[in-house]
């Protein structure tokens, strides 16, 4: 038995036999052709392209009505590639000029194109390299007569294992129990699609996947981001029991959807959802979320050739706002930079240390045209429900003043156009930088609400890069320094009568609930999958008991630090 570790994309546990799906150019025929046979090779290539186009069209036609919109878009990208002269015409040229067979010509051309894409300093175009390889691979399979038909055997107990898996292949195998993929990052197209299919999925498993053979027994632990290969019977038994327990727990939790979120002693607590794409708002509402506490708008901007325009953004924001039917929808302005960089071609930035550079609000204020477009789109969407605008990564109060000025200008521009919007849309700020927490009273006075981003707050307080594996064990949102900053922010909110939420991952961990309540938190925002688990914990908690928990955690500096002067009376 051995295990392979990767990136967690979708939780849950899948147990079954591996189906190893080949990707890449495996064993393709390479031979020279006579001058008189070249036309035949070109026509073979054209027929294969036609056949793959038909396959993709077929897939698109059979997409279920509730398939994510990205699925269709991804199929379109692959269809376009089948016509791309850089791939197709150039491969034909190779047949004619180099006297080589169709497979060889296509493989050479796809390889060259992919390596050109791969060298570009642009996350979106780099991702296109794997699209080129995936499309070419499909054509090569047809040329070599080994194209797999849509799998019709039962995939119910099959875990698809692939070095790389194109979105189209993922759809082909959508009935599988889970997906283990070697390549890709968490914002790759394949990951986005896997999330929408809601099957256990782990990506970024790397080269070790090569050791998995077809029909091996495997366990895909989407909760831990691990693939176990060849588990013995006792391990399998353990995982079967966990899978049943997880399933039962999820089913049992659904009865809580309509139960109001209150502590055992009746204190009402708001549970909001974090979403990355507008379509997820619907799911959040079905799970009973009180609102959207964080819509990470930057996901609309990633994996793009061009930035989304005002109309496209307006549609996306309106979709989320209308889905929530009057409940608050907090849309964060573009938090771009660091690990969510825009393609180099779209910015002139060269940041020596991107996490401390022109990220989030700093970027937006430096690029007012981009920011104004987003603000206008948000304002236009505001009249369809209950919008709140959230500014990420504040450190200076003048960033709020400048944002307000730009918001005013955006309103002015809309008035000139005769467009309707809600002029009283609340403006909030994220507390993610220690400076903002320490100066929280300034921000509480200037803004309508605050939201604590504990992922970044812990990163910047502890000087731990949140994306760096080698220091991951030191990333600790329970560090007393981080807790103290949270407490200071909550206190400022209470003093100035401004609501404060926590929208970092911490808010979705049931074990931290008592602590955060004890610190005075009354609004939590989390991934929709955590909503019911947190609600279950909430219903069992008595508020009185939470304050001592928080006091003990704050005093965790090893001493008897007395924070009473700073935090006032209960809640802390
Ligand atoms: C955070 O930093 O806690 C947060 C919610 O924002 P993000 O994770 O998107 O940086
Ligand atoms: Mg953040």
PDB file of C-alpha atoms in Angstrom, residues 74-335:
ATOM      1  CA  UNK A  74     -14.606  24.614 -22.061  1.00  0.00           C
ATOM      2  CA  UNK A  75     -15.967  22.443 -24.837  1.00  0.00           C
ATOM      3  CA  UNK A  76     -16.094  25.538 -27.011  1.00  0.00           C
ATOM      4  CA  UNK A  77     -12.417  26.240 -26.326  1.00  0.00           C
ATOM      5  CA  UNK A  78     -11.542  22.723 -27.467  1.00  0.00           C
ATOM      6  CA  UNK A  79     -13.710  23.056 -30.539  1.00  0.00           C
ATOM      7  CA  UNK A  80     -11.993  26.301 -31.466  1.00  0.00           C
ATOM      8  CA  UNK A  81      -8.629  24.620 -31.095  1.00  0.00           C
ATOM      9  CA  UNK A  82      -9.624  22.039 -33.688  1.00  0.00           C
ATOM     10  CA  UNK A  83      -9.759  24.905 -36.166  1.00  0.00           C
ATOM     11  CA  UNK A  84      -6.752  26.807 -34.952  1.00  0.00           C
ATOM     12  CA  UNK A  85      -4.371  27.253 -37.894  1.00  0.00           C
ATOM     13  CA  UNK A  86      -1.404  27.261 -35.490  1.00  0.00           C
ATOM     14  CA  UNK A  87      -2.267  23.647 -34.787  1.00  0.00           C
ATOM     15  CA  UNK A  88      -4.131  22.292 -37.791  1.00  0.00           C
ATOM     16  CA  UNK A  89      -2.797  24.167 -40.821  1.00  0.00           C
ATOM     17  CA  UNK A  90       0.713  23.981 -39.402  1.00  0.00           C
ATOM     18  CA  UNK A  91       0.434  20.197 -38.920  1.00  0.00           C
ATOM     19  CA  UNK A  92      -0.784  19.829 -42.513  1.00  0.00           C
ATOM     20  CA  UNK A  93       2.152  21.954 -43.649  1.00  0.00           C
ATOM     21  CA  UNK A  94       4.500  19.577 -41.842  1.00  0.00           C
ATOM     22  CA  UNK A  95       3.011  16.581 -43.670  1.00  0.00           C
ATOM     23  CA  UNK A  96       3.564  18.337 -46.974  1.00  0.00           C
ATOM     24  CA  UNK A  97       6.991  19.818 -46.278  1.00  0.00           C
ATOM     25  CA  UNK A  98       8.555  17.146 -44.103  1.00  0.00           C
ATOM     26  CA  UNK A  99       7.025  14.046 -45.761  1.00  0.00           C
ATOM     27  CA  UNK A 100       5.829  12.625 -42.451  1.00  0.00           C
ATOM     28  CA  UNK A 101       2.621  10.842 -41.433  1.00  0.00           C
ATOM     29  CA  UNK A 102      -0.363  12.679 -39.936  1.00  0.00           C
ATOM     30  CA  UNK A 103       0.183  11.462 -36.332  1.00  0.00           C
ATOM     31  CA  UNK A 104       3.800  12.491 -36.293  1.00  0.00           C
ATOM     32  CA  UNK A 105       3.055  15.894 -37.814  1.00  0.00           C
ATOM     33  CA  UNK A 106       0.267  16.637 -35.363  1.00  0.00           C
ATOM     34  CA  UNK A 107       2.284  15.455 -32.356  1.00  0.00           C
ATOM     35  CA  UNK A 108       5.268  17.593 -33.354  1.00  0.00           C
ATOM     36  CA  UNK A 109       3.128  20.642 -33.957  1.00  0.00           C
ATOM     37  CA  UNK A 110       1.121  20.256 -30.725  1.00  0.00           C
ATOM     38  CA  UNK A 111       4.311  19.758 -28.741  1.00  0.00           C
ATOM     39  CA  UNK A 112       5.846  22.885 -30.205  1.00  0.00           C
ATOM     40  CA  UNK A 113       2.716  24.948 -29.632  1.00  0.00           C
ATOM     41  CA  UNK A 114       2.315  23.694 -26.085  1.00  0.00           C
ATOM     42  CA  UNK A 115       5.897  24.482 -25.230  1.00  0.00           C
ATOM     43  CA  UNK A 116       5.451  27.998 -26.653  1.00  0.00           C
ATOM     44  CA  UNK A 117       2.360  28.468 -24.459  1.00  0.00           C
ATOM     45  CA  UNK A 118       4.138  26.925 -21.482  1.00  0.00           C
ATOM     46  CA  UNK A 119       6.961  29.443 -21.679  1.00  0.00           C
ATOM     47  CA  UNK A 120       4.675  32.462 -21.617  1.00  0.00           C
ATOM     48  CA  UNK A 121       4.593  34.435 -18.415  1.00  0.00           C
ATOM     49  CA  UNK A 122       0.831  34.242 -18.290  1.00  0.00           C
ATOM     50  CA  UNK A 123      -1.191  31.818 -16.184  1.00  0.00           C
ATOM     51  CA  UNK A 124      -4.096  31.726 -18.655  1.00  0.00           C
ATOM     52  CA  UNK A 125      -1.977  30.972 -21.696  1.00  0.00           C
ATOM     53  CA  UNK A 126       0.099  28.423 -19.786  1.00  0.00           C
ATOM     54  CA  UNK A 127      -3.132  26.598 -19.021  1.00  0.00           C
ATOM     55  CA  UNK A 128      -3.834  26.570 -22.806  1.00  0.00           C
ATOM     56  CA  UNK A 129      -0.737  24.377 -23.253  1.00  0.00           C
ATOM     57  CA  UNK A 130      -2.561  21.477 -21.655  1.00  0.00           C
ATOM     58  CA  UNK A 131      -5.668  22.229 -23.763  1.00  0.00           C
ATOM     59  CA  UNK A 132      -3.544  21.895 -26.922  1.00  0.00           C
ATOM     60  CA  UNK A 133      -2.114  18.582 -25.723  1.00  0.00           C
ATOM     61  CA  UNK A 134      -5.518  17.266 -24.689  1.00  0.00           C
ATOM     62  CA  UNK A 135      -7.137  18.159 -28.019  1.00  0.00           C
ATOM     63  CA  UNK A 136      -4.232  16.730 -30.002  1.00  0.00           C
ATOM     64  CA  UNK A 137      -4.351  13.569 -27.901  1.00  0.00           C
ATOM     65  CA  UNK A 138      -7.986  13.020 -28.828  1.00  0.00           C
ATOM     66  CA  UNK A 139      -7.178  13.404 -32.513  1.00  0.00           C
ATOM     67  CA  UNK A 140      -4.208  11.049 -32.182  1.00  0.00           C
ATOM     68  CA  UNK A 141      -6.391   8.433 -30.569  1.00  0.00           C
ATOM     69  CA  UNK A 142      -8.787   8.627 -33.504  1.00  0.00           C
ATOM     70  CA  UNK A 143      -5.912   8.469 -36.002  1.00  0.00           C
ATOM     71  CA  UNK A 144      -4.517   5.385 -34.325  1.00  0.00           C
ATOM     72  CA  UNK A 145      -7.966   3.819 -34.190  1.00  0.00           C
ATOM     73  CA  UNK A 146      -7.936   3.590 -30.400  1.00  0.00           C
ATOM     74  CA  UNK A 147     -10.335   6.367 -29.531  1.00  0.00           C
ATOM     75  CA  UNK A 148     -12.313   5.454 -26.483  1.00  0.00           C
ATOM     76  CA  UNK A 149     -16.005   5.598 -26.916  1.00  0.00           C
ATOM     77  CA  UNK A 150     -17.949   7.264 -24.154  1.00  0.00           C
ATOM     78  CA  UNK A 151     -17.604   4.750 -21.339  1.00  0.00           C
ATOM     79  CA  UNK A 152     -20.894   2.961 -21.063  1.00  0.00           C
ATOM     80  CA  UNK A 153     -19.869   0.368 -18.498  1.00  0.00           C
ATOM     81  CA  UNK A 154     -20.848   1.276 -14.981  1.00  0.00           C
ATOM     82  CA  UNK A 155     -18.434   3.769 -13.533  1.00  0.00           C
ATOM     83  CA  UNK A 156     -20.120   3.829 -10.170  1.00  0.00           C
ATOM     84  CA  UNK A 157     -17.185   2.196  -8.352  1.00  0.00           C
ATOM     85  CA  UNK A 158     -14.453   3.533 -10.584  1.00  0.00           C
ATOM     86  CA  UNK A 159     -11.937   6.177  -9.703  1.00  0.00           C
ATOM     87  CA  UNK A 160     -10.499   7.871 -12.729  1.00  0.00           C
ATOM     88  CA  UNK A 161      -6.729   8.241 -12.436  1.00  0.00           C
ATOM     89  CA  UNK A 162      -5.026  10.424 -15.023  1.00  0.00           C
ATOM     90  CA  UNK A 163      -1.730  12.243 -15.393  1.00  0.00           C
ATOM     91  CA  UNK A 164      -3.808  15.002 -16.946  1.00  0.00           C
ATOM     92  CA  UNK A 165      -7.506  15.078 -17.604  1.00  0.00           C
ATOM     93  CA  UNK A 166      -9.125  17.427 -20.053  1.00  0.00           C
ATOM     94  CA  UNK A 167     -12.447  18.987 -19.084  1.00  0.00           C
ATOM     95  CA  UNK A 168     -14.023  17.072 -21.974  1.00  0.00           C
ATOM     96  CA  UNK A 169     -12.655  13.777 -20.608  1.00  0.00           C
ATOM     97  CA  UNK A 170     -13.855  14.701 -17.157  1.00  0.00           C
ATOM     98  CA  UNK A 171     -17.360  15.087 -18.578  1.00  0.00           C
ATOM     99  CA  UNK A 172     -16.974  11.765 -20.345  1.00  0.00           C
ATOM    100  CA  UNK A 173     -16.299  10.139 -16.999  1.00  0.00           C
ATOM    101  CA  UNK A 174     -18.739  12.192 -14.983  1.00  0.00           C
ATOM    102  CA  UNK A 175     -20.391   9.038 -13.593  1.00  0.00           C
ATOM    103  CA  UNK A 176     -17.142   7.914 -11.977  1.00  0.00           C
ATOM    104  CA  UNK A 177     -16.922   7.836  -8.194  1.00  0.00           C
ATOM    105  CA  UNK A 178     -13.980  10.234  -8.041  1.00  0.00           C
ATOM    106  CA  UNK A 179     -11.069  11.846  -9.856  1.00  0.00           C
ATOM    107  CA  UNK A 180      -7.341  11.646  -9.124  1.00  0.00           C
ATOM    108  CA  UNK A 181      -5.350  13.890 -11.438  1.00  0.00           C
ATOM    109  CA  UNK A 182      -1.602  14.413 -11.643  1.00  0.00           C
ATOM    110  CA  UNK A 183      -1.444  17.914 -13.053  1.00  0.00           C
ATOM    111  CA  UNK A 184      -3.250  21.172 -12.501  1.00  0.00           C
ATOM    112  CA  UNK A 185      -3.764  23.840  -9.896  1.00  0.00           C
ATOM    113  CA  UNK A 186      -6.880  24.550  -7.929  1.00  0.00           C
ATOM    114  CA  UNK A 187      -8.024  27.198 -10.423  1.00  0.00           C
ATOM    115  CA  UNK A 188      -7.408  25.057 -13.505  1.00  0.00           C
ATOM    116  CA  UNK A 189     -10.405  24.373 -15.717  1.00  0.00           C
ATOM    117  CA  UNK A 190     -10.429  20.740 -14.666  1.00  0.00           C
ATOM    118  CA  UNK A 191     -10.535  21.685 -10.972  1.00  0.00           C
ATOM    119  CA  UNK A 192     -13.340  24.194 -11.557  1.00  0.00           C
ATOM    120  CA  UNK A 193     -15.367  21.567 -13.347  1.00  0.00           C
ATOM    121  CA  UNK A 194     -14.663  18.854 -10.759  1.00  0.00           C
ATOM    122  CA  UNK A 195     -15.970  21.181  -8.078  1.00  0.00           C
ATOM    123  CA  UNK A 196     -19.158  21.707 -10.024  1.00  0.00           C
ATOM    124  CA  UNK A 197     -19.655  17.935 -10.458  1.00  0.00           C
ATOM    125  CA  UNK A 198     -19.281  17.579  -6.692  1.00  0.00           C
ATOM    126  CA  UNK A 199     -17.473  14.217  -6.721  1.00  0.00           C
ATOM    127  CA  UNK A 200     -14.419  13.597  -4.522  1.00  0.00           C
ATOM    128  CA  UNK A 201     -11.461  14.991  -6.428  1.00  0.00           C
ATOM    129  CA  UNK A 202      -7.779  15.474  -5.735  1.00  0.00           C
ATOM    130  CA  UNK A 203      -5.461  17.141  -8.221  1.00  0.00           C
ATOM    131  CA  UNK A 204      -1.770  17.993  -8.392  1.00  0.00           C
ATOM    132  CA  UNK A 205      -0.881  14.405  -7.401  1.00  0.00           C
ATOM    133  CA  UNK A 206       2.242  14.554  -9.541  1.00  0.00           C
ATOM    134  CA  UNK A 207       4.426  11.912 -11.098  1.00  0.00           C
ATOM    135  CA  UNK A 208       3.760   9.196  -8.505  1.00  0.00           C
ATOM    136  CA  UNK A 209       0.410   8.549 -10.196  1.00  0.00           C
ATOM    137  CA  UNK A 210       2.371   6.596 -12.803  1.00  0.00           C
ATOM    138  CA  UNK A 211       2.701   3.823 -10.223  1.00  0.00           C
ATOM    139  CA  UNK A 212      -1.059   3.238 -10.222  1.00  0.00           C
ATOM    140  CA  UNK A 213      -2.195   0.397 -12.495  1.00  0.00           C
ATOM    141  CA  UNK A 214      -5.628  -0.169 -13.959  1.00  0.00           C
ATOM    142  CA  UNK A 215      -7.887  -2.180 -11.614  1.00  0.00           C
ATOM    143  CA  UNK A 216      -5.774  -1.432  -8.543  1.00  0.00           C
ATOM    144  CA  UNK A 217      -7.955  -0.910  -5.512  1.00  0.00           C
ATOM    145  CA  UNK A 218      -7.751   2.736  -4.499  1.00  0.00           C
ATOM    146  CA  UNK A 219      -9.248   5.027  -1.889  1.00  0.00           C
ATOM    147  CA  UNK A 220      -9.598   8.679  -2.795  1.00  0.00           C
ATOM    148  CA  UNK A 221      -9.789  10.726   0.354  1.00  0.00           C
ATOM    149  CA  UNK A 222     -11.021  14.093  -0.874  1.00  0.00           C
ATOM    150  CA  UNK A 223     -11.155  15.371   2.697  1.00  0.00           C
ATOM    151  CA  UNK A 224      -7.396  14.969   3.141  1.00  0.00           C
ATOM    152  CA  UNK A 225      -6.334  15.332  -0.531  1.00  0.00           C
ATOM    153  CA  UNK A 226      -4.814  11.841  -0.584  1.00  0.00           C
ATOM    154  CA  UNK A 227      -4.962   8.826  -2.914  1.00  0.00           C
ATOM    155  CA  UNK A 228      -4.297   5.470  -1.206  1.00  0.00           C
ATOM    156  CA  UNK A 229      -3.248   2.721  -3.589  1.00  0.00           C
ATOM    157  CA  UNK A 230      -3.593  -0.970  -2.748  1.00  0.00           C
ATOM    158  CA  UNK A 231      -5.125  -0.526   0.709  1.00  0.00           C
ATOM    159  CA  UNK A 232      -5.349  -3.719   2.734  1.00  0.00           C
ATOM    160  CA  UNK A 233      -8.694  -5.021   3.922  1.00  0.00           C
ATOM    161  CA  UNK A 234      -8.524  -3.376   7.337  1.00  0.00           C
ATOM    162  CA  UNK A 235      -7.794   0.061   5.823  1.00  0.00           C
ATOM    163  CA  UNK A 236     -10.597  -0.444   3.314  1.00  0.00           C
ATOM    164  CA  UNK A 237     -12.953  -1.348   6.132  1.00  0.00           C
ATOM    165  CA  UNK A 238     -11.991   1.800   7.996  1.00  0.00           C
ATOM    166  CA  UNK A 239     -12.623   3.979   4.938  1.00  0.00           C
ATOM    167  CA  UNK A 240     -15.913   2.240   4.147  1.00  0.00           C
ATOM    168  CA  UNK A 241     -17.068   3.031   7.643  1.00  0.00           C
ATOM    169  CA  UNK A 242     -15.917   6.658   7.291  1.00  0.00           C
ATOM    170  CA  UNK A 243     -17.661   6.986   3.955  1.00  0.00           C
ATOM    171  CA  UNK A 244     -20.917   5.715   5.393  1.00  0.00           C
ATOM    172  CA  UNK A 245     -20.506   7.981   8.406  1.00  0.00           C
ATOM    173  CA  UNK A 246     -19.818  11.012   6.177  1.00  0.00           C
ATOM    174  CA  UNK A 247     -22.811  10.264   4.003  1.00  0.00           C
ATOM    175  CA  UNK A 248     -25.110   9.757   6.968  1.00  0.00           C
ATOM    176  CA  UNK A 249     -23.787  12.866   8.632  1.00  0.00           C
ATOM    177  CA  UNK A 250     -24.457  14.917   5.490  1.00  0.00           C
ATOM    178  CA  UNK A 251     -27.956  13.535   5.110  1.00  0.00           C
ATOM    179  CA  UNK A 252     -28.734  14.047   8.774  1.00  0.00           C
ATOM    180  CA  UNK A 253     -27.525  17.614   8.553  1.00  0.00           C
ATOM    181  CA  UNK A 254     -30.001  18.471   5.813  1.00  0.00           C
ATOM    182  CA  UNK A 255     -32.811  18.539   8.344  1.00  0.00           C
ATOM    183  CA  UNK A 256     -31.082  21.625   9.761  1.00  0.00           C
ATOM    184  CA  UNK A 257     -31.540  23.659   6.586  1.00  0.00           C
ATOM    185  CA  UNK A 258     -34.714  25.317   7.807  1.00  0.00           C
ATOM    186  CA  UNK A 259     -33.714  25.442  11.476  1.00  0.00           C
ATOM    187  CA  UNK A 260     -32.842  29.014  12.523  1.00  0.00           C
ATOM    188  CA  UNK A 261     -29.178  29.427  13.415  1.00  0.00           C
ATOM    189  CA  UNK A 262     -29.215  30.072  17.157  1.00  0.00           C
ATOM    190  CA  UNK A 263     -27.118  28.982  20.069  1.00  0.00           C
ATOM    191  CA  UNK A 264     -28.704  26.580  22.531  1.00  0.00           C
ATOM    192  CA  UNK A 265     -29.607  29.538  24.721  1.00  0.00           C
ATOM    193  CA  UNK A 266     -31.256  31.356  21.861  1.00  0.00           C
ATOM    194  CA  UNK A 267     -28.685  33.879  20.579  1.00  0.00           C
ATOM    195  CA  UNK A 268     -29.202  34.412  16.859  1.00  0.00           C
ATOM    196  CA  UNK A 269     -26.007  33.976  14.815  1.00  0.00           C
ATOM    197  CA  UNK A 270     -25.727  34.751  11.107  1.00  0.00           C
ATOM    198  CA  UNK A 271     -24.219  32.064   8.888  1.00  0.00           C
ATOM    199  CA  UNK A 272     -23.265  33.332   5.444  1.00  0.00           C
ATOM    200  CA  UNK A 273     -21.617  31.623   2.484  1.00  0.00           C
ATOM    201  CA  UNK A 274     -18.378  32.318   0.592  1.00  0.00           C
ATOM    202  CA  UNK A 275     -18.651  31.839  -3.158  1.00  0.00           C
ATOM    203  CA  UNK A 276     -16.194  32.042  -6.040  1.00  0.00           C
ATOM    204  CA  UNK A 277     -18.621  32.000  -8.959  1.00  0.00           C
ATOM    205  CA  UNK A 278     -22.143  33.430  -9.218  1.00  0.00           C
ATOM    206  CA  UNK A 279     -23.760  30.051  -9.871  1.00  0.00           C
ATOM    207  CA  UNK A 280     -22.786  28.917  -6.366  1.00  0.00           C
ATOM    208  CA  UNK A 281     -25.194  31.426  -4.787  1.00  0.00           C
ATOM    209  CA  UNK A 282     -28.120  29.171  -5.632  1.00  0.00           C
ATOM    210  CA  UNK A 283     -26.605  26.278  -3.678  1.00  0.00           C
ATOM    211  CA  UNK A 284     -25.866  28.591  -0.751  1.00  0.00           C
ATOM    212  CA  UNK A 285     -29.516  29.650  -0.601  1.00  0.00           C
ATOM    213  CA  UNK A 286     -30.714  26.048  -0.806  1.00  0.00           C
ATOM    214  CA  UNK A 287     -28.508  25.291   2.183  1.00  0.00           C
ATOM    215  CA  UNK A 288     -30.177  28.069   4.121  1.00  0.00           C
ATOM    216  CA  UNK A 289     -27.348  30.647   4.106  1.00  0.00           C
ATOM    217  CA  UNK A 290     -28.328  33.994   5.619  1.00  0.00           C
ATOM    218  CA  UNK A 291     -26.506  35.714   2.783  1.00  0.00           C
ATOM    219  CA  UNK A 292     -23.305  35.737   0.789  1.00  0.00           C
ATOM    220  CA  UNK A 293     -20.599  36.990   3.132  1.00  0.00           C
ATOM    221  CA  UNK A 294     -17.888  36.908   0.494  1.00  0.00           C
ATOM    222  CA  UNK A 295     -18.120  36.702  -3.283  1.00  0.00           C
ATOM    223  CA  UNK A 296     -14.510  36.536  -4.480  1.00  0.00           C
ATOM    224  CA  UNK A 297     -15.041  38.504  -7.679  1.00  0.00           C
ATOM    225  CA  UNK A 298     -11.493  37.910  -8.904  1.00  0.00           C
ATOM    226  CA  UNK A 299     -12.424  34.429 -10.106  1.00  0.00           C
ATOM    227  CA  UNK A 300     -14.284  36.148 -12.945  1.00  0.00           C
ATOM    228  CA  UNK A 301     -10.970  37.694 -13.956  1.00  0.00           C
ATOM    229  CA  UNK A 302      -8.754  34.597 -13.925  1.00  0.00           C
ATOM    230  CA  UNK A 303      -8.117  32.244 -16.858  1.00  0.00           C
ATOM    231  CA  UNK A 304      -9.061  35.006 -19.286  1.00  0.00           C
ATOM    232  CA  UNK A 305      -7.736  36.348 -22.554  1.00  0.00           C
ATOM    233  CA  UNK A 306      -9.421  39.706 -21.901  1.00  0.00           C
ATOM    234  CA  UNK A 307     -10.679  41.196 -18.655  1.00  0.00           C
ATOM    235  CA  UNK A 308     -14.438  40.816 -18.246  1.00  0.00           C
ATOM    236  CA  UNK A 309     -16.261  43.958 -19.353  1.00  0.00           C
ATOM    237  CA  UNK A 310     -18.891  45.921 -17.431  1.00  0.00           C
ATOM    238  CA  UNK A 311     -21.862  44.058 -18.929  1.00  0.00           C
ATOM    239  CA  UNK A 312     -20.387  40.623 -18.280  1.00  0.00           C
ATOM    240  CA  UNK A 313     -19.600  41.547 -14.687  1.00  0.00           C
ATOM    241  CA  UNK A 314     -23.041  43.081 -14.227  1.00  0.00           C
ATOM    242  CA  UNK A 315     -24.669  39.804 -15.337  1.00  0.00           C
ATOM    243  CA  UNK A 316     -22.506  37.793 -12.933  1.00  0.00           C
ATOM    244  CA  UNK A 317     -23.236  40.048  -9.962  1.00  0.00           C
ATOM    245  CA  UNK A 318     -26.928  40.209 -10.790  1.00  0.00           C
ATOM    246  CA  UNK A 319     -27.074  36.395 -10.961  1.00  0.00           C
ATOM    247  CA  UNK A 320     -25.705  36.064  -7.422  1.00  0.00           C
ATOM    248  CA  UNK A 321     -27.837  38.894  -6.068  1.00  0.00           C
ATOM    249  CA  UNK A 322     -31.113  37.651  -7.527  1.00  0.00           C
ATOM    250  CA  UNK A 323     -30.365  34.055  -6.456  1.00  0.00           C
ATOM    251  CA  UNK A 324     -30.228  35.225  -2.850  1.00  0.00           C
ATOM    252  CA  UNK A 325     -33.713  36.785  -3.049  1.00  0.00           C
ATOM    253  CA  UNK A 326     -33.183  39.839  -0.889  1.00  0.00           C
ATOM    254  CA  UNK A 327     -30.605  38.395   1.484  1.00  0.00           C
ATOM    255  CA  UNK A 328     -27.359  40.371   1.637  1.00  0.00           C
ATOM    256  CA  UNK A 329     -24.764  39.616  -1.031  1.00  0.00           C
ATOM    257  CA  UNK A 330     -21.298  40.911  -0.189  1.00  0.00           C
ATOM    258  CA  UNK A 331     -19.205  41.258  -3.310  1.00  0.00           C
ATOM    259  CA  UNK A 332     -15.538  41.854  -2.762  1.00  0.00           C
ATOM    260  CA  UNK A 333     -13.821  44.180  -5.200  1.00  0.00           C
ATOM    261  CA  UNK A 334     -11.048  42.651  -7.261  1.00  0.00           C
ATOM    262  CA  UNK A 335      -8.509  40.949  -4.966  1.00  0.00           C
TER     263      UNK A 335
END
